[in-house]
Short mmCIF file of C-alpha atoms in Angstrom, two decimals:
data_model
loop_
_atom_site.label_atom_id
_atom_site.label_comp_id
_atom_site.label_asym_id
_atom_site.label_seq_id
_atom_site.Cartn_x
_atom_site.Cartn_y
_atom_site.Cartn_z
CA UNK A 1 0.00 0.00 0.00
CA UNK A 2 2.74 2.94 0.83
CA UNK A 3 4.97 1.28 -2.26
CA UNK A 4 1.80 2.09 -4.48
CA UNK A 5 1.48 5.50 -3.13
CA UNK A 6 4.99 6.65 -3.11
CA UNK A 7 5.99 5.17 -6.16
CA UNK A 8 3.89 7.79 -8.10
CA UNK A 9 4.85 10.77 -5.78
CA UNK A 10 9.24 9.77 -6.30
CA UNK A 11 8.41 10.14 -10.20
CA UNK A 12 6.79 13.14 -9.93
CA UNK A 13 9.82 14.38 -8.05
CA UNK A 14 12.24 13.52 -10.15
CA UNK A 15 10.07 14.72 -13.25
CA UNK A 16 10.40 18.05 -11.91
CA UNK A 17 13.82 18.06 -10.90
CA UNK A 18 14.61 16.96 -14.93
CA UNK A 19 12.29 19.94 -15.86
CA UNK A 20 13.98 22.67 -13.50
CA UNK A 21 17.58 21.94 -14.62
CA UNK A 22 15.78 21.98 -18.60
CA UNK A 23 14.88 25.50 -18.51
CA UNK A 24 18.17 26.15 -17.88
CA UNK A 25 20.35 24.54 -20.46
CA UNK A 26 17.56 26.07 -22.98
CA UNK A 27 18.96 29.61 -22.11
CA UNK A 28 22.81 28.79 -23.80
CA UNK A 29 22.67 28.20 -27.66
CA UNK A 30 25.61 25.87 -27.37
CA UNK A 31 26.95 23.36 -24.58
CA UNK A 32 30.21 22.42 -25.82
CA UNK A 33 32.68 23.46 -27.92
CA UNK A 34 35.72 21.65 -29.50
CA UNK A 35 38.40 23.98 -30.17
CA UNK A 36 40.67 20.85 -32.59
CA UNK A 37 44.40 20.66 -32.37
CA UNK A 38 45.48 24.22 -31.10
CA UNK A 39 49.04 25.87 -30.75
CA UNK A 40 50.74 26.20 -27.46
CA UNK A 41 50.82 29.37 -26.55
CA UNK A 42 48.11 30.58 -28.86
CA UNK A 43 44.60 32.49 -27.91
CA UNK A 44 41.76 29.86 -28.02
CA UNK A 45 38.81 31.74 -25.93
CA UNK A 46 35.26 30.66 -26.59
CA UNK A 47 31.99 32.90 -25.19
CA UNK A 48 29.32 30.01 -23.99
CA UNK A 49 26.29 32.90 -25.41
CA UNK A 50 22.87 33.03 -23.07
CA UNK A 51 19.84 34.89 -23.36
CA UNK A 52 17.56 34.77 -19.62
CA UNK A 53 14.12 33.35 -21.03
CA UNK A 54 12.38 33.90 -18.17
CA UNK A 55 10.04 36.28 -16.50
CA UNK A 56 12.36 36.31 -13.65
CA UNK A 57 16.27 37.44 -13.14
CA UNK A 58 18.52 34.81 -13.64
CA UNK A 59 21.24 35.30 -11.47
CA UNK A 60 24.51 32.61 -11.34
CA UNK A 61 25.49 31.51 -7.98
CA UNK A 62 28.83 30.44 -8.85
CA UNK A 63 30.99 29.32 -11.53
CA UNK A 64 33.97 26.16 -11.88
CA UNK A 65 35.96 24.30 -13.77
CA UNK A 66 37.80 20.72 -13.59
CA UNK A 67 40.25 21.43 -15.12
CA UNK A 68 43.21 23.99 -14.70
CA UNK A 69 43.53 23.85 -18.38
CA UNK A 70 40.54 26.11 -18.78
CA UNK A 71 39.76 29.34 -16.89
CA UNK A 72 36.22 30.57 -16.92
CA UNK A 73 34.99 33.85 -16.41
CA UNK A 74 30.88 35.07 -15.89
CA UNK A 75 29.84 37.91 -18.30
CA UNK A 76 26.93 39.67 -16.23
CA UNK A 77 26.02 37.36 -13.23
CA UNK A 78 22.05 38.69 -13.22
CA UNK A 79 20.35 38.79 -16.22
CA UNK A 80 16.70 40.61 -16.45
CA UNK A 81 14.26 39.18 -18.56
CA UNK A 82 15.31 38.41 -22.22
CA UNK A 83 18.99 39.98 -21.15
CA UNK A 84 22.10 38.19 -22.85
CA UNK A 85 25.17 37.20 -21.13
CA UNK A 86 28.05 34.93 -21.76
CA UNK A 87 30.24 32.21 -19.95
CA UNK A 88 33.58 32.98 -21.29
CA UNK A 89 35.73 30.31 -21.60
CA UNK A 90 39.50 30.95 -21.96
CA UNK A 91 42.14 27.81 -22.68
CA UNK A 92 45.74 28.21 -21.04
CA UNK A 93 47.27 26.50 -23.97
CA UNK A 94 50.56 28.23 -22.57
CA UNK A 95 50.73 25.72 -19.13
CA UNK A 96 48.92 22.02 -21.06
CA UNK A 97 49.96 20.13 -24.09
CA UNK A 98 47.88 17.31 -25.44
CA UNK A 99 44.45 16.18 -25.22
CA UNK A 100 42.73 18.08 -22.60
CA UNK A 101 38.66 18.38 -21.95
CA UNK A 102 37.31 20.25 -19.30
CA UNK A 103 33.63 20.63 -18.05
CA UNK A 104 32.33 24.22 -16.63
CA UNK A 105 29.28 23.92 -14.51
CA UNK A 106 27.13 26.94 -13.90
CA UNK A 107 25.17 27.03 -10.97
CA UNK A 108 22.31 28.87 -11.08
CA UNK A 109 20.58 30.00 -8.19
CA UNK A 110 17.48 32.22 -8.90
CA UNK A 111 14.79 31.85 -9.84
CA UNK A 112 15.50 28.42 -9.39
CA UNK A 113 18.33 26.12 -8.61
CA UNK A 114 19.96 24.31 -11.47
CA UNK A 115 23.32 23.13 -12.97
CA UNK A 116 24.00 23.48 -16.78
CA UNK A 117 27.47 21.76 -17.61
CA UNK A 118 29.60 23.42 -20.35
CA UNK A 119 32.08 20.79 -22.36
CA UNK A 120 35.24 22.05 -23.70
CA UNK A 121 37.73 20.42 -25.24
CA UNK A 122 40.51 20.53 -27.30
CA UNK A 123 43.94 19.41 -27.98
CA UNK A 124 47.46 21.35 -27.84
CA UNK A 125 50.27 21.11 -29.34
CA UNK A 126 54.17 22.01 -29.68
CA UNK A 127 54.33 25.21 -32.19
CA UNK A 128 56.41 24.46 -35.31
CA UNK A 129 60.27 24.83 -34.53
CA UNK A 130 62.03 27.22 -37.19
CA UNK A 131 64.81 26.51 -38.80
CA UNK A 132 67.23 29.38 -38.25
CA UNK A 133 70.86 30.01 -39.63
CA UNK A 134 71.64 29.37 -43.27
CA UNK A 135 69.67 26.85 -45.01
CA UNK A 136 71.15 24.86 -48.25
CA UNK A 137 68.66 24.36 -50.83
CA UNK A 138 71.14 21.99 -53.12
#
């Protein structure tokens, strides 16, 4: 008898945990971004665009990455209805070399809590060494 009447009320939960976390991946046009083989040393910075879709300020209660290979930075924590914003993510192709991926989750805080994970990856490399002195074409 209590199995039959929580089973319904645990889905119901979880339903609307799946729906408040949805509303808030639906305000970034992209989730992830693969930046290919990159230079070390070189600029590789991608802006993660949003646009608040609600009635209500979004605000962003904080801001991480797992990585130290990518540095993240909020463009306008609270954004008023239909304001645009950005997660800017900036690779520090200068300190990593090879295959690195990195996930930024946002966590939003008003008007309702929710996570939106941001994939980056991307893979960097040695610049091309120059020859220097005289070169012998024969």
């Amino acid at each position: 008898m209590t199995r039959t009447f929580l089973t319904p009320l645990i889905l119901a939960a979880l339903g609307a945990a799946v729906h408040a976390q949805d509303w808030a991946q639906k305000m970034f046009e992209t989730r992830s971004r693969d930046f290919g083989t990159i230079a070390r040393g070189s600029k590789a910075v991608f802006a993660f665009e949003r646009t608040n879709l609600c009635l209500e300020d979004v605000h962003i209660a904080s801001l991480r990455s797992t990585c130290g290979c990518t540095t993240p930075r909020i463009e306008k924590q609270t954004l008023k209805t239909y304001g645009k914003g950005a997660i800017i993510a900036h690779i520090n192709s200068d300190r990593f070399l090879g295959h690195q991926t990195a996930t930024l989750t946002v966590t939003l805080d008003k008007p309702l809590h929710a996570r939106v994970p941001l994939n980056v990856r991307g893979h960097r490399r040695k610049p091309p060494s120059a020859r220097t002195g005289p070169f012998d074409c024969f």
